[in-house]
């Protein structure tokens, strides 16, 4: 932990990333009680107000809704869904990847082939089609579908991490003292894959945000009036010339959040994987 | 008359700067290499010998910096620009590396990689370069040189790859060749052939040579003069004979005496050990680098330390003579009988009845263990020796149950255990333990020693109380010379030797009857190996357990074993008591193996038997004798067509060979070690 | 495994994947809530007319029979009829859209592949230096941006502020894409952004790995000049993993196409897919998704073959000497 802190101190980009991420988490937790408007509140006298005018920090959209407040509220849903998605898909991936890699042979081939087939359809296309067909996405359906779409990828990472440990002698030692497979997988091996697993979860967190924003943008994400960053962009795209702030600020919110997580995750992978 | 030295290193210092500290890799190294001279550099891992070779080539990592002088024929290499240095590299000074496979570019043909050297340094055309390459390959006794240049590195064997690397170094007829552990990755019989080749080429091309190795025997074989390095410093240099006959520095003495060599056996001698382990050197440290581990240190070690001439051409950094303890000081072996353990009904602790173990599917079947019959007596140490791929580890793993045998029966104390670990009773699991080659990988890095050693106690002895376990763990740790404080440490906080001792502690914590040791010391430095071997000898005496000791190192096997079994390609070649196998070998492969072991004693040199080629592909079905293709005493077609019969030499000694008895006697009288 | 054997086994797996995917896609659309015939005719339709349409569409047949009919139609090149645009054969609109998307993907590809390989190699060779930090940060940042975000930023700069390029990528009626090539620029750039990050980072790390390898060290210590070592010894080995990455990301590229085409209103396969989903046009959804899958599986196959061909370890078997 000490070296982790030391290395963090020497990586300005990681510090920037972590700070921005913490800022967004703070905004998601406490922001809604601090902003002056709710996400549905329409200021009928102040439609398409430029940023900074009439008490609207980032302006208003065509319906007179405060862009800043909507972004703050939006951070809540996107962070929640992305966090759940990254945890859920990593969890499922670890279970599947560990079982496939640990037992090897036919079990492995079976799971690998299924994963390969599922990976033949790009995650975004898969989620988009399924969500589009099901219609009326909720936080629950969004989380589950995106998690399923990402599970093949996380399973591969988990399988790879397991394989680096599987052929070590401490696993052999555990076997010849008669430990159960579950014990070997989750007590002997799992703690040693924690580095790659944590890196995968954070990277997956960033991917999930990109995915959820893209789904929102395509109109198959959360339904209005729930504030969604991706949706805010497509809703106002037609007025980009006259009111660019309605489009640019939500875009920047997405950009800052994903880049921040990526910077931090990049740092984590340097520290937790390469150093070992 | 003093001829000019080819290389003269003066006060070379190299240090690396890391995020937190400065590490001294080389300190005040001064060395010289004369014309046609071979300088051997010996040292344990981390002593800076590789850094030295890269410093000579002016190839240090970005965080490394060097000061001092490296004069090559009078020109200071450290003062040269990178561009000027290019003219020396590969041309006047050439290098050969430890791992030939990774040193060759996988996506370029061998021919291309050879040709570019002369094309650059000599301005040859491609045709001329190819001609030179083929000529050089022929000099290295590579039969099909024309065919080889068209191949890619992965298509040829490891021994062949190293010859390619040596040829690459020789292309421009360099003045100096640096060889950095060139045979460490190779099998002992291949190593013997390469070493002979190196000596032959050195004569032929009038080269000077620096030969770096951790293996004293190898250095002894190839060098004229020897330098001993420890923690970045040269502690002693001198002619080969002087170093071996009259070592001065306590480290040199300790190093030479801690290696089991011919004639050194556990019955007579306890190996010398060096307490502690090699540590990193900080910039502030001064004085003798060995002082922390030296048993004869005194107040002068710091102040008066420095290289002095001890005798002609013999320089040492510690000139206080401790003549009394060298080389006679041998720790006395305590007499005493080994307690008999286990079920007295069964004389044999282990029996293998026609055991086979195959891997892979039909068509690509690897016959790792190909019909082994063996009985192991209680309270004995069986040494299993053979080169990589001979199936010795697979046999050990089959015994411990990591894989069940494909065919055949294994009896352990009379119980049939021809199944995998999953189907074995807890009692068998407890009584049959395995110690692995690499302690860093056999101890789970996520757990403390208490958890690591405690788990088998809980699982197999059923000791549920944590206090009780802790007490026993502390006891066993003491037995392996680890203090109580180690109980809460994780493997990463231990040195290699400490880790292996912890692994030994784990195995002994549940008092097994049979311990399979799979190359337990081959990942360790010489000085650490000795302490682990001593520990294993002591523990056996105390507990009466039997060992199946698997190793590629005949010296270690000879030191430790009561019986020796020689394996080749999954089958037994020869089996007998130690004196029988080593003293009067009857199988040509044993003969070759014994002749290939480099001797530590400089007065003894013996002719090595050069085996042809590499072991055959293990996926091939072998009808006759597996060794026939490489055998120097092959008698004819019968060797290829008929499996060799078991020939009993004595009640305890047998070989599998077609040779007529009188020819076997010739082998026996020529003797190996 | 020999090259030929590998080729055949991959080919077999490719076919298997396509068949399995086609069935999955067919099944997926089956679970769509609501009755298809009802959807087509609208909520006002009578029960009789719905039943009649079900009969004509043969919706009452068992699942496997319908799948067989659907699949055999595909094999004969019949993609069926659109549900939303009644009477329109999918074939008549589909292939033009595919052509547009291919052109868009290709223009992005010829842009980002050389660029990211070049900068990735540069960063890898100069690892730890300033130019590396800049390239690495750029890669990380562009990789992190969803296509529509980079698209919006590009639009803001080049269309809104500078007024250089069209804001949307619509082809005027009566014209072809070839007459309006400028509409490709911004969509292609948006795709390039994401792909650049990914590929250049991969290229950088594989280059670093190769530059630290024993054989590059051996080449340098043979006295070869650094530039020569980079181009003759390092590059080929460092490109191998990149080829895989580029091939494997064809799927990502297509996901990106959907987003980018929606953003710019570009008339390609992606926006067609989106329209199909929005209008719940089942045959069209099936055609689009299956086609994307086939493209992806096929490019993976090509990549794998290229990799095997360029890698002597796979191409030439080890012979025992």
Tab-separated table of C-alpha atoms in Angstrom, chain C:
chain	number	residue	atom	x	y	z
C	1	UNK	CA	-0.431	-27.533	-36.562
C	2	UNK	CA	0.287	-26.921	-40.167
C	3	UNK	CA	-0.938	-23.856	-41.977
C	4	UNK	CA	-3.462	-25.775	-44.067
C	5	UNK	CA	-4.904	-27.569	-41.079
C	6	UNK	CA	-5.249	-24.320	-39.239
C	7	UNK	CA	-6.909	-22.764	-42.259
C	8	UNK	CA	-9.498	-25.513	-42.488
C	9	UNK	CA	-10.263	-25.611	-38.785
C	10	UNK	CA	-10.738	-21.848	-38.649
C	11	UNK	CA	-12.890	-21.976	-41.746
C	12	UNK	CA	-15.050	-24.627	-40.116
C	13	UNK	CA	-15.359	-22.615	-36.955
C	14	UNK	CA	-16.265	-19.524	-38.942
C	15	UNK	CA	-19.119	-21.378	-40.611
C	16	UNK	CA	-20.260	-22.761	-37.273
C	17	UNK	CA	-20.249	-19.294	-35.729
C	18	UNK	CA	-22.295	-17.826	-38.550
C	19	UNK	CA	-24.881	-20.601	-38.306
C	20	UNK	CA	-25.066	-20.331	-34.524
C	21	UNK	CA	-25.330	-16.545	-34.701
C	22	UNK	CA	-28.022	-16.666	-37.348
C	23	UNK	CA	-30.065	-18.907	-35.106
C	24	UNK	CA	-29.453	-16.685	-32.088
C	25	UNK	CA	-30.479	-13.597	-34.018
C	26	UNK	CA	-33.582	-15.349	-35.273
C	27	UNK	CA	-34.410	-16.409	-31.725
C	28	UNK	CA	-33.750	-12.946	-30.371
C	29	UNK	CA	-36.289	-11.352	-32.658
C	30	UNK	CA	-38.765	-14.062	-31.672
C	31	UNK	CA	-38.753	-12.845	-28.090
C	32	UNK	CA	-39.735	-9.360	-29.208
C	33	UNK	CA	-42.743	-8.345	-27.148
C	34	UNK	CA	-46.055	-8.101	-28.985
C	35	UNK	CA	-47.442	-9.866	-31.988
C	36	UNK	CA	-45.644	-9.254	-35.249
C	37	UNK	CA	-48.758	-9.175	-37.340
C	38	UNK	CA	-50.388	-6.795	-34.906
C	39	UNK	CA	-47.338	-4.556	-35.051
C	40	UNK	CA	-47.464	-4.509	-38.818
C	41	UNK	CA	-51.135	-3.727	-39.080
C	42	UNK	CA	-51.275	-1.348	-36.169
C	43	UNK	CA	-53.423	-1.383	-33.041
C	44	UNK	CA	-56.608	-0.611	-34.950
C	45	UNK	CA	-56.555	-3.798	-37.001
C	46	UNK	CA	-59.272	-6.388	-36.466
C	47	UNK	CA	-58.556	-9.801	-35.093
C	48	UNK	CA	-59.497	-11.412	-38.384
C	49	UNK	CA	-57.120	-9.361	-40.461
C	50	UNK	CA	-54.325	-10.064	-37.972
C	51	UNK	CA	-55.053	-13.786	-38.176
C	52	UNK	CA	-55.110	-13.597	-41.952
C	53	UNK	CA	-51.759	-11.841	-42.047
C	54	UNK	CA	-50.319	-14.409	-39.662
C	55	UNK	CA	-51.444	-17.029	-42.135
C	56	UNK	CA	-49.905	-15.313	-45.166
C	57	UNK	CA	-46.672	-14.646	-43.252
C	58	UNK	CA	-46.720	-18.309	-42.160
C	59	UNK	CA	-46.161	-17.209	-38.577
C	60	UNK	CA	-48.021	-20.209	-37.240
C	61	UNK	CA	-45.426	-22.706	-38.434
C	62	UNK	CA	-43.102	-24.243	-35.845
C	63	UNK	CA	-39.962	-22.255	-34.991
C	64	UNK	CA	-37.506	-24.556	-36.734
C	65	UNK	CA	-39.523	-24.590	-39.936
C	66	UNK	CA	-39.586	-20.813	-40.023
C	67	UNK	CA	-35.877	-20.668	-39.270
C	68	UNK	CA	-35.200	-23.104	-42.100
C	69	UNK	CA	-37.254	-21.051	-44.516
C	70	UNK	CA	-35.575	-17.849	-43.417
C	71	UNK	CA	-32.081	-19.289	-43.626
C	72	UNK	CA	-32.609	-20.928	-47.002
C	73	UNK	CA	-33.880	-17.612	-48.331
C	74	UNK	CA	-30.635	-16.026	-47.201
C	75	UNK	CA	-28.550	-18.677	-48.856
C	76	UNK	CA	-30.341	-17.922	-52.122
C	77	UNK	CA	-29.677	-14.239	-51.622
C	78	UNK	CA	-33.225	-13.314	-50.648
C	79	UNK	CA	-33.227	-11.091	-47.595
C	80	UNK	CA	-36.991	-10.900	-47.521
C	81	UNK	CA	-39.377	-8.008	-47.496
C	82	UNK	CA	-39.360	-5.086	-45.147
C	83	UNK	CA	-42.193	-5.002	-42.633
C	84	UNK	CA	-42.215	-1.308	-42.024
C	85	UNK	CA	-41.838	-0.191	-45.616
C	86	UNK	CA	-44.470	-2.494	-46.978
C	87	UNK	CA	-43.645	-4.139	-50.254
C	88	UNK	CA	-40.027	-2.990	-50.325
C	89	UNK	CA	-37.522	-5.792	-50.947
C	90	UNK	CA	-34.689	-5.469	-48.450
C	91	UNK	CA	-32.229	-6.346	-51.184
C	92	UNK	CA	-33.144	-3.165	-53.018
C	93	UNK	CA	-32.020	-0.841	-50.221
C	94	UNK	CA	-29.599	-2.997	-48.238
C	95	UNK	CA	-26.591	-3.321	-50.527
C	96	UNK	CA	-26.340	0.370	-51.351
C	97	UNK	CA	-26.246	1.095	-47.618
C	98	UNK	CA	-23.615	-1.607	-47.127
C	99	UNK	CA	-21.553	-0.022	-49.871
C	100	UNK	CA	-21.720	3.373	-48.158
C	101	UNK	CA	-20.689	1.909	-44.827
C	102	UNK	CA	-17.857	-0.017	-46.392
C	103	UNK	CA	-16.557	3.149	-47.971
C	104	UNK	CA	-16.797	4.958	-44.649
C	105	UNK	CA	-15.069	2.132	-42.786
C	106	UNK	CA	-12.399	1.928	-45.436
C	107	UNK	CA	-11.686	5.635	-45.406
C	108	UNK	CA	-11.343	5.486	-41.633
C	109	UNK	CA	-9.143	2.411	-41.930
C	110	UNK	CA	-6.674	3.859	-44.413
C	111	UNK	CA	-6.472	6.837	-42.153
C	112	UNK	CA	-5.992	5.319	-38.726
C	113	UNK	CA	-4.023	2.153	-39.454
C	114	UNK	CA	-0.857	3.815	-40.791
C	115	UNK	CA	-1.197	6.721	-38.398
C	116	UNK	CA	-1.576	4.678	-35.279
C	117	UNK	CA	1.085	2.164	-36.257
C	118	UNK	CA	3.548	4.925	-37.029
C	119	UNK	CA	2.910	6.831	-33.822
C	120	UNK	CA	2.725	3.634	-31.792
C	121	UNK	CA	6.106	2.512	-33.066
C	122	UNK	CA	7.538	5.955	-32.430
C	123	UNK	CA	6.227	5.988	-28.870
C	124	UNK	CA	7.487	2.448	-28.280
C	125	UNK	CA	10.982	3.239	-29.496
C	126	UNK	CA	11.123	6.388	-27.408
C	127	UNK	CA	9.429	4.882	-24.384
C	128	UNK	CA	9.691	7.139	-21.384
C	129	UNK	CA	10.622	10.221	-23.372
C	130	UNK	CA	8.503	13.305	-23.945
C	131	UNK	CA	7.205	12.350	-27.383
C	132	UNK	CA	6.073	9.033	-25.925
C	133	UNK	CA	4.164	10.738	-23.122
C	134	UNK	CA	2.352	12.990	-25.600
C	135	UNK	CA	1.417	10.132	-27.944
C	136	UNK	CA	0.391	7.891	-25.069
C	137	UNK	CA	-1.806	10.531	-23.514
C	138	UNK	CA	-3.415	11.319	-26.865
C	139	UNK	CA	-4.067	7.629	-27.392
C	140	UNK	CA	-5.590	7.200	-23.995
C	141	UNK	CA	-7.776	10.267	-24.335
C	142	UNK	CA	-9.069	9.485	-27.832
C	143	UNK	CA	-9.679	5.880	-26.903
C	144	UNK	CA	-11.780	6.964	-23.965
C	145	UNK	CA	-14.130	9.122	-26.039
C	146	UNK	CA	-17.271	7.465	-27.377
C	147	UNK	CA	-17.592	8.089	-31.111
C	148	UNK	CA	-20.453	10.513	-30.745
C	149	UNK	CA	-18.528	12.628	-28.261
C	150	UNK	CA	-15.519	12.975	-30.535
C	151	UNK	CA	-17.985	13.522	-33.368
C	152	UNK	CA	-19.694	16.348	-31.512
C	153	UNK	CA	-16.368	17.947	-30.708
C	154	UNK	CA	-15.320	17.693	-34.355
C	155	UNK	CA	-18.636	19.153	-35.507
C	156	UNK	CA	-18.332	22.006	-33.037
C	157	UNK	CA	-14.900	22.915	-34.310
C	158	UNK	CA	-15.099	22.216	-38.034
C	159	UNK	CA	-18.766	22.779	-38.823
C	160	UNK	CA	-20.070	25.196	-36.237
C	161	UNK	CA	-17.039	27.374	-35.624
C	162	UNK	CA	-14.980	27.087	-38.791
C	163	UNK	CA	-17.828	26.177	-41.131
C	164	UNK	CA	-15.474	24.036	-43.200
C	165	UNK	CA	-17.321	20.767	-43.410
C	166	UNK	CA	-20.968	19.741	-43.538
C	167	UNK	CA	-22.703	19.290	-40.244
C	168	UNK	CA	-24.636	16.272	-41.406
C	169	UNK	CA	-23.707	13.606	-43.922
C	170	UNK	CA	-26.916	13.381	-45.890
C	171	UNK	CA	-26.720	12.621	-49.603
C	172	UNK	CA	-29.030	14.952	-51.525
C	173	UNK	CA	-31.755	13.121	-53.414
C	174	UNK	CA	-30.688	12.078	-56.882
C	175	UNK	CA	-26.992	12.193	-56.088
C	176	UNK	CA	-24.545	9.461	-55.106
C	177	UNK	CA	-21.969	9.292	-52.344
C	178	UNK	CA	-19.197	9.705	-54.884
C	179	UNK	CA	-20.441	13.183	-55.678
C	180	UNK	CA	-20.423	14.088	-51.978
C	181	UNK	CA	-17.191	12.682	-50.695
C	182	UNK	CA	-16.688	15.583	-48.258
C	183	UNK	CA	-19.455	14.149	-46.092
C	184	UNK	CA	-17.153	11.227	-45.277
C	185	UNK	CA	-14.519	13.343	-43.594
C	186	UNK	CA	-16.008	14.028	-40.172
C	187	UNK	CA	-17.564	10.574	-39.651
C	188	UNK	CA	-14.302	8.924	-40.676
C	189	UNK	CA	-12.388	11.178	-38.290
C	190	UNK	CA	-14.678	10.285	-35.403
C	191	UNK	CA	-14.012	6.601	-35.962
C	192	UNK	CA	-10.313	7.250	-36.396
C	193	UNK	CA	-10.217	8.895	-32.993
C	194	UNK	CA	-11.288	5.829	-31.063
C	195	UNK	CA	-9.415	3.338	-33.172
C	196	UNK	CA	-6.258	5.403	-33.127
C	197	UNK	CA	-6.139	5.262	-29.345
C	198	UNK	CA	-6.621	1.564	-29.225
C	199	UNK	CA	-4.261	0.537	-31.993
C	200	UNK	CA	-1.479	2.969	-31.162
C	201	UNK	CA	-1.423	1.875	-27.544
C	202	UNK	CA	-1.237	-1.759	-28.550
C	203	UNK	CA	1.467	-1.001	-31.069
C	204	UNK	CA	3.422	0.909	-28.473
C	205	UNK	CA	3.360	-1.849	-25.908
C	206	UNK	CA	4.237	-4.567	-28.402
C	207	UNK	CA	7.076	-2.409	-29.692
C	208	UNK	CA	8.389	-1.923	-26.173
C	209	UNK	CA	8.202	-5.653	-25.585
C	210	UNK	CA	10.135	-6.375	-28.747
C	211	UNK	CA	12.711	-3.643	-28.131
C	212	UNK	CA	13.405	-5.192	-24.725
C	213	UNK	CA	13.696	-8.687	-26.146
C	214	UNK	CA	16.891	-10.671	-26.108
C	215	UNK	CA	17.095	-10.808	-29.874
C	216	UNK	CA	16.937	-7.046	-30.316
C	217	UNK	CA	19.641	-6.695	-27.713
C	218	UNK	CA	21.632	-9.332	-29.574
C	219	UNK	CA	21.178	-7.432	-32.846
C	220	UNK	CA	22.349	-4.176	-31.295
C	221	UNK	CA	25.339	-5.906	-29.756
C	222	UNK	CA	26.136	-7.375	-33.156
C	223	UNK	CA	26.869	-3.775	-34.093
C	224	UNK	CA	23.796	-3.159	-36.226
C	225	UNK	CA	22.699	0.486	-36.398
C	226	UNK	CA	19.631	1.274	-34.315
C	227	UNK	CA	17.456	2.337	-37.237
C	228	UNK	CA	18.233	-0.908	-39.037
C	229	UNK	CA	17.467	-2.925	-35.917
C	230	UNK	CA	14.120	-1.210	-35.553
C	231	UNK	CA	13.077	-1.773	-39.145
C	232	UNK	CA	14.564	-5.182	-39.902
C	233	UNK	CA	14.514	-6.904	-36.537
C	234	UNK	CA	11.862	-5.335	-34.373
C	235	UNK	CA	9.080	-4.081	-36.609
C	236	UNK	CA	7.881	-7.323	-38.106
C	237	UNK	CA	7.571	-9.017	-34.739
C	238	UNK	CA	5.950	-5.962	-33.214
C	239	UNK	CA	3.380	-5.730	-36.008
C	240	UNK	CA	2.071	-9.248	-35.504
C	241	UNK	CA	-0.046	-8.511	-32.415
C	242	UNK	CA	-1.239	-5.251	-33.976
C	243	UNK	CA	-2.632	-7.102	-36.962
C	244	UNK	CA	-4.691	-9.208	-34.593
C	245	UNK	CA	-5.890	-6.143	-32.743
C	246	UNK	CA	-6.968	-4.385	-35.915
C	247	UNK	CA	-8.834	-7.464	-37.112
C	248	UNK	CA	-10.447	-8.148	-33.778
C	249	UNK	CA	-11.671	-4.577	-33.605
C	250	UNK	CA	-13.622	-4.731	-36.818
C	251	UNK	CA	-16.589	-5.476	-34.583
C	252	UNK	CA	-15.921	-2.423	-32.522
C	253	UNK	CA	-15.598	-0.455	-35.737
C	254	UNK	CA	-19.069	-1.566	-36.759
C	255	UNK	CA	-20.510	-0.709	-33.377
C	256	UNK	CA	-18.895	2.667	-33.866
C	257	UNK	CA	-20.377	2.965	-37.345
C	258	UNK	CA	-23.882	2.732	-35.925
C	259	UNK	CA	-23.192	5.581	-33.542
C	260	UNK	CA	-21.371	7.725	-36.053
C	261	UNK	CA	-23.909	7.208	-38.817
C	262	UNK	CA	-26.705	8.089	-36.415
C	263	UNK	CA	-24.893	11.220	-35.337
C	264	UNK	CA	-24.231	12.434	-38.848
C	265	UNK	CA	-27.331	10.969	-40.457
C	266	UNK	CA	-25.049	9.108	-42.838
C	267	UNK	CA	-26.990	6.678	-45.061
C	268	UNK	CA	-25.129	3.492	-44.204
C	269	UNK	CA	-25.695	0.099	-42.687
C	270	UNK	CA	-25.455	1.468	-39.161
C	271	UNK	CA	-28.187	4.026	-39.488
C	272	UNK	CA	-30.260	1.427	-41.344
C	273	UNK	CA	-29.867	-0.946	-38.388
C	274	UNK	CA	-30.899	1.817	-36.032
C	275	UNK	CA	-33.967	2.616	-38.133
C	276	UNK	CA	-34.861	-1.053	-38.281
C	277	UNK	CA	-34.748	-1.303	-34.503
C	278	UNK	CA	-36.713	1.888	-33.986
C	279	UNK	CA	-39.423	0.763	-36.408
C	280	UNK	CA	-39.259	-2.851	-35.178
C	281	UNK	CA	-38.745	-4.008	-38.721
C	282	UNK	CA	-37.903	-7.634	-37.994
C	283	UNK	CA	-36.576	-8.892	-41.362
C	284	UNK	CA	-34.461	-5.788	-41.677
C	285	UNK	CA	-33.053	-6.148	-38.146
C	286	UNK	CA	-32.178	-9.734	-38.888
C	287	UNK	CA	-30.481	-8.871	-42.158
C	288	UNK	CA	-28.448	-6.023	-40.668
C	289	UNK	CA	-27.281	-7.822	-37.542
C	290	UNK	CA	-26.439	-11.012	-39.381
C	291	UNK	CA	-24.473	-9.094	-41.928
C	292	UNK	CA	-22.488	-7.253	-39.249
C	293	UNK	CA	-21.743	-10.600	-37.631
C	294	UNK	CA	-20.581	-12.114	-40.883
C	295	UNK	CA	-18.300	-9.171	-41.588
C	296	UNK	CA	-16.835	-9.446	-38.129
C	297	UNK	CA	-16.346	-13.203	-38.215
C	298	UNK	CA	-14.849	-13.000	-41.660
C	299	UNK	CA	-12.394	-10.269	-40.722
C	300	UNK	CA	-11.348	-12.267	-37.673
C	301	UNK	CA	-10.741	-15.203	-39.955
C	302	UNK	CA	-8.678	-13.164	-42.407
C	303	UNK	CA	-6.684	-11.700	-39.531
C	304	UNK	CA	-5.960	-15.106	-38.130
C	305	UNK	CA	-4.787	-16.372	-41.480
C	306	UNK	CA	-2.592	-13.334	-42.024
C	307	UNK	CA	-1.115	-13.783	-38.597
C	308	UNK	CA	-0.371	-17.440	-39.221
C	309	UNK	CA	1.117	-16.664	-42.580
C	310	UNK	CA	3.386	-13.914	-41.290
C	311	UNK	CA	4.471	-15.892	-38.264
C	312	UNK	CA	7.172	-18.385	-39.257
C	313	UNK	CA	6.572	-20.301	-36.033
C	314	UNK	CA	3.185	-21.325	-37.358
C	315	UNK	CA	4.069	-21.446	-41.022
C	316	UNK	CA	7.091	-23.681	-40.707
C	317	UNK	CA	6.943	-26.733	-38.578
C	318	UNK	CA	9.783	-27.618	-36.319
C	319	UNK	CA	11.895	-30.341	-37.806
C	320	UNK	CA	14.175	-32.305	-35.621
C	321	UNK	CA	17.781	-32.049	-36.551
